[in-house]
């Protein structure tokens, strides 16, 4: 398993990348995709949706189980990655290269409250 050192993480296994324009790109961690197994379906939130931190806003399904994906911060969904929804299995081979959705944060301080890569690695026993 790998933990991308340049990202922040939520306890619910979403990774967060703060972009130069202040928006946030979100995906699921290597740990999450490994625990799920072969991913076969994604249901992603629509652009324009207001979301609250820790709200279940998407679903990932694998051959083993279905799991909610949570908003790591509060804000407005700017975009969803329809290309990955069409090829969800790509997350299994490259979880940090395949984003799920982008958020315009309403409170940037919530980003600072997320786990560092080192803290996330510790939380998953790495």
mmCIF file with all atom_site columns, N, CA, C and O in Angstrom, residues 1-5 13 29-36 95-96 120-121 124-126:
data_model
loop_
_atom_site.group_PDB
_atom_site.id
_atom_site.type_symbol
_atom_site.label_atom_id
_atom_site.label_alt_id
_atom_site.label_comp_id
_atom_site.label_asym_id
_atom_site.label_entity_id
_atom_site.label_seq_id
_atom_site.pdbx_PDB_ins_code
_atom_site.Cartn_x
_atom_site.Cartn_y
_atom_site.Cartn_z
_atom_site.occupancy
_atom_site.B_iso_or_equiv
_atom_site.pdbx_formal_charge
_atom_site.auth_seq_id
_atom_site.auth_comp_id
_atom_site.auth_asym_id
_atom_site.auth_atom_id
_atom_site.pdbx_PDB_model_num
ATOM 1  N N  . UNK A 1 1   ? 0.829   -1.180 0.000  1.00 0.00 ? 1   UNK A N  1
ATOM 2  C CA . UNK A 1 1   ? 0.000   0.000  0.000  1.00 0.00 ? 1   UNK A CA 1
ATOM 3  C C  . UNK A 1 1   ? 0.874   1.243  0.000  1.00 0.00 ? 1   UNK A C  1
ATOM 4  O O  . UNK A 1 1   ? 1.933   1.250  0.603  1.00 0.00 ? 1   UNK A O  1
ATOM 5  N N  . UNK A 1 2   ? 0.368   2.274  -0.621 1.00 0.00 ? 2   UNK A N  1
ATOM 6  C CA . UNK A 1 2   ? 1.139   3.510  -0.629 1.00 0.00 ? 2   UNK A CA 1
ATOM 7  C C  . UNK A 1 2   ? 0.300   4.661  -0.094 1.00 0.00 ? 2   UNK A C  1
ATOM 8  O O  . UNK A 1 2   ? -0.931  4.643  -0.176 1.00 0.00 ? 2   UNK A O  1
ATOM 9  N N  . UNK A 1 3   ? 0.981   5.639  0.460  1.00 0.00 ? 3   UNK A N  1
ATOM 10 C CA . UNK A 1 3   ? 0.365   6.876  0.918  1.00 0.00 ? 3   UNK A CA 1
ATOM 11 C C  . UNK A 1 3   ? 1.095   8.002  0.189  1.00 0.00 ? 3   UNK A C  1
ATOM 12 O O  . UNK A 1 3   ? 2.308   8.129  0.313  1.00 0.00 ? 3   UNK A O  1
ATOM 13 N N  . UNK A 1 4   ? 0.354   8.767  -0.590 1.00 0.00 ? 4   UNK A N  1
ATOM 14 C CA . UNK A 1 4   ? 0.956   9.881  -1.333 1.00 0.00 ? 4   UNK A CA 1
ATOM 15 C C  . UNK A 1 4   ? 1.301   10.984 -0.346 1.00 0.00 ? 4   UNK A C  1
ATOM 16 O O  . UNK A 1 4   ? 0.419   11.551 0.305  1.00 0.00 ? 4   UNK A O  1
ATOM 17 N N  . UNK A 1 5   ? 2.580   11.310 -0.253 1.00 0.00 ? 5   UNK A N  1
ATOM 18 C CA . UNK A 1 5   ? 3.065   12.263 0.740  1.00 0.00 ? 5   UNK A CA 1
ATOM 19 C C  . UNK A 1 5   ? 2.629   13.705 0.488  1.00 0.00 ? 5   UNK A C  1
ATOM 20 O O  . UNK A 1 5   ? 2.678   14.530 1.397  1.00 0.00 ? 5   UNK A O  1
ATOM 21 N N  . UNK A 1 13  ? -10.852 7.828  4.602  1.00 0.00 ? 13  UNK A N  1
ATOM 22 C CA . UNK A 1 13  ? -9.987  7.330  3.517  1.00 0.00 ? 13  UNK A CA 1
ATOM 23 C C  . UNK A 1 13  ? -10.090 8.073  2.187  1.00 0.00 ? 13  UNK A C  1
ATOM 24 O O  . UNK A 1 13  ? -9.674  7.566  1.151  1.00 0.00 ? 13  UNK A O  1
ATOM 25 N N  . UNK A 1 29  ? -8.130  6.727  -1.180 1.00 0.00 ? 29  UNK A N  1
ATOM 26 C CA . UNK A 1 29  ? -6.751  6.295  -0.948 1.00 0.00 ? 29  UNK A CA 1
ATOM 27 C C  . UNK A 1 29  ? -6.480  4.883  -1.465 1.00 0.00 ? 29  UNK A C  1
ATOM 28 O O  . UNK A 1 29  ? -7.394  4.104  -1.722 1.00 0.00 ? 29  UNK A O  1
ATOM 29 N N  . UNK A 1 30  ? -5.207  4.577  -1.576 1.00 0.00 ? 30  UNK A N  1
ATOM 30 C CA . UNK A 1 30  ? -4.768  3.241  -1.941 1.00 0.00 ? 30  UNK A CA 1
ATOM 31 C C  . UNK A 1 30  ? -5.285  2.231  -0.926 1.00 0.00 ? 30  UNK A C  1
ATOM 32 O O  . UNK A 1 30  ? -5.740  1.140  -1.284 1.00 0.00 ? 30  UNK A O  1
ATOM 33 N N  . UNK A 1 31  ? -5.250  2.586  0.336  1.00 0.00 ? 31  UNK A N  1
ATOM 34 C CA . UNK A 1 31  ? -5.758  1.712  1.394  1.00 0.00 ? 31  UNK A CA 1
ATOM 35 C C  . UNK A 1 31  ? -7.239  1.393  1.160  1.00 0.00 ? 31  UNK A C  1
ATOM 36 O O  . UNK A 1 31  ? -7.664  0.241  1.274  1.00 0.00 ? 31  UNK A O  1
ATOM 37 N N  . UNK A 1 32  ? -8.027  2.408  0.819  1.00 0.00 ? 32  UNK A N  1
ATOM 38 C CA . UNK A 1 32  ? -9.461  2.218  0.586  1.00 0.00 ? 32  UNK A CA 1
ATOM 39 C C  . UNK A 1 32  ? -9.718  1.305  -0.606 1.00 0.00 ? 32  UNK A C  1
ATOM 40 O O  . UNK A 1 32  ? -10.529 0.372  -0.521 1.00 0.00 ? 32  UNK A O  1
ATOM 41 N N  . UNK A 1 33  ? -9.023  1.550  -1.718 1.00 0.00 ? 33  UNK A N  1
ATOM 42 C CA . UNK A 1 33  ? -9.277  0.714  -2.900 1.00 0.00 ? 33  UNK A CA 1
ATOM 43 C C  . UNK A 1 33  ? -8.840  -0.718 -2.645 1.00 0.00 ? 33  UNK A C  1
ATOM 44 O O  . UNK A 1 33  ? -9.479  -1.654 -3.113 1.00 0.00 ? 33  UNK A O  1
ATOM 45 N N  . UNK A 1 34  ? -7.761  -0.904 -1.875 1.00 0.00 ? 34  UNK A N  1
ATOM 46 C CA . UNK A 1 34  ? -7.313  -2.265 -1.573 1.00 0.00 ? 34  UNK A CA 1
ATOM 47 C C  . UNK A 1 34  ? -8.318  -2.994 -0.694 1.00 0.00 ? 34  UNK A C  1
ATOM 48 O O  . UNK A 1 34  ? -8.602  -4.172 -0.904 1.00 0.00 ? 34  UNK A O  1
ATOM 49 N N  . UNK A 1 35  ? -8.878  -2.298 0.280  1.00 0.00 ? 35  UNK A N  1
ATOM 50 C CA . UNK A 1 35  ? -9.874  -2.903 1.168  1.00 0.00 ? 35  UNK A CA 1
ATOM 51 C C  . UNK A 1 35  ? -11.151 -3.259 0.402  1.00 0.00 ? 35  UNK A C  1
ATOM 52 O O  . UNK A 1 35  ? -11.786 -4.284 0.686  1.00 0.00 ? 35  UNK A O  1
ATOM 53 N N  . UNK A 1 36  ? -11.514 -2.435 -0.569 1.00 0.00 ? 36  UNK A N  1
ATOM 54 C CA . UNK A 1 36  ? -12.716 -2.679 -1.353 1.00 0.00 ? 36  UNK A CA 1
ATOM 55 C C  . UNK A 1 36  ? -12.559 -3.835 -2.328 1.00 0.00 ? 36  UNK A C  1
ATOM 56 O O  . UNK A 1 36  ? -13.505 -4.556 -2.603 1.00 0.00 ? 36  UNK A O  1
ATOM 57 N N  . UNK A 1 95  ? -4.975  4.876  -7.684 1.00 0.00 ? 95  UNK A N  1
ATOM 58 C CA . UNK A 1 95  ? -5.935  5.653  -6.893 1.00 0.00 ? 95  UNK A CA 1
ATOM 59 C C  . UNK A 1 95  ? -5.584  7.132  -6.755 1.00 0.00 ? 95  UNK A C  1
ATOM 60 O O  . UNK A 1 95  ? -6.481  7.965  -6.599 1.00 0.00 ? 95  UNK A O  1
ATOM 61 N N  . UNK A 1 96  ? -4.303  7.474  -6.831 1.00 0.00 ? 96  UNK A N  1
ATOM 62 C CA . UNK A 1 96  ? -3.912  8.877  -6.669 1.00 0.00 ? 96  UNK A CA 1
ATOM 63 C C  . UNK A 1 96  ? -3.888  9.642  -7.984 1.00 0.00 ? 96  UNK A C  1
ATOM 64 O O  . UNK A 1 96  ? -3.745  10.864 -7.992 1.00 0.00 ? 96  UNK A O  1
ATOM 65 N N  . UNK A 1 120 ? -1.933  9.849  8.487  1.00 0.00 ? 120 UNK A N  1
ATOM 66 C CA . UNK A 1 120 ? -2.807  8.875  7.847  1.00 0.00 ? 120 UNK A CA 1
ATOM 67 C C  . UNK A 1 120 ? -2.143  7.507  7.811  1.00 0.00 ? 120 UNK A C  1
ATOM 68 O O  . UNK A 1 120 ? -2.771  6.488  8.126  1.00 0.00 ? 120 UNK A O  1
ATOM 69 N N  . UNK A 1 121 ? -0.873  7.470  7.460  1.00 0.00 ? 121 UNK A N  1
ATOM 70 C CA . UNK A 1 121 ? -0.137  6.196  7.425  1.00 0.00 ? 121 UNK A CA 1
ATOM 71 C C  . UNK A 1 121 ? -0.179  5.519  8.792  1.00 0.00 ? 121 UNK A C  1
ATOM 72 O O  . UNK A 1 121 ? -0.400  4.303  8.895  1.00 0.00 ? 121 UNK A O  1
ATOM 73 N N  . UNK A 1 124 ? -3.637  3.919  9.546  1.00 0.00 ? 124 UNK A N  1
ATOM 74 C CA . UNK A 1 124 ? -3.945  2.668  8.846  1.00 0.00 ? 124 UNK A CA 1
ATOM 75 C C  . UNK A 1 124 ? -2.923  1.569  9.135  1.00 0.00 ? 124 UNK A C  1
ATOM 76 O O  . UNK A 1 124 ? -2.943  0.511  8.507  1.00 0.00 ? 124 UNK A O  1
ATOM 77 N N  . UNK A 1 125 ? -2.013  1.857  10.065 1.00 0.00 ? 125 UNK A N  1
ATOM 78 C CA . UNK A 1 125 ? -1.049  0.836  10.481 1.00 0.00 ? 125 UNK A CA 1
ATOM 79 C C  . UNK A 1 125 ? 0.124   0.663  9.559  1.00 0.00 ? 125 UNK A C  1
ATOM 80 O O  . UNK A 1 125 ? 0.751   -0.394 9.528  1.00 0.00 ? 125 UNK A O  1
ATOM 81 N N  . UNK A 1 126 ? 0.460   1.686  8.799  1.00 0.00 ? 126 UNK A N  1
ATOM 82 C CA . UNK A 1 126 ? 1.611   1.617  7.893  1.00 0.00 ? 126 UNK A CA 1
ATOM 83 C C  . UNK A 1 126 ? 2.867   2.053  8.592  1.00 0.00 ? 126 UNK A C  1
ATOM 84 O O  . UNK A 1 126 ? 2.866   2.926  9.414  1.00 0.00 ? 126 UNK A O  1
#
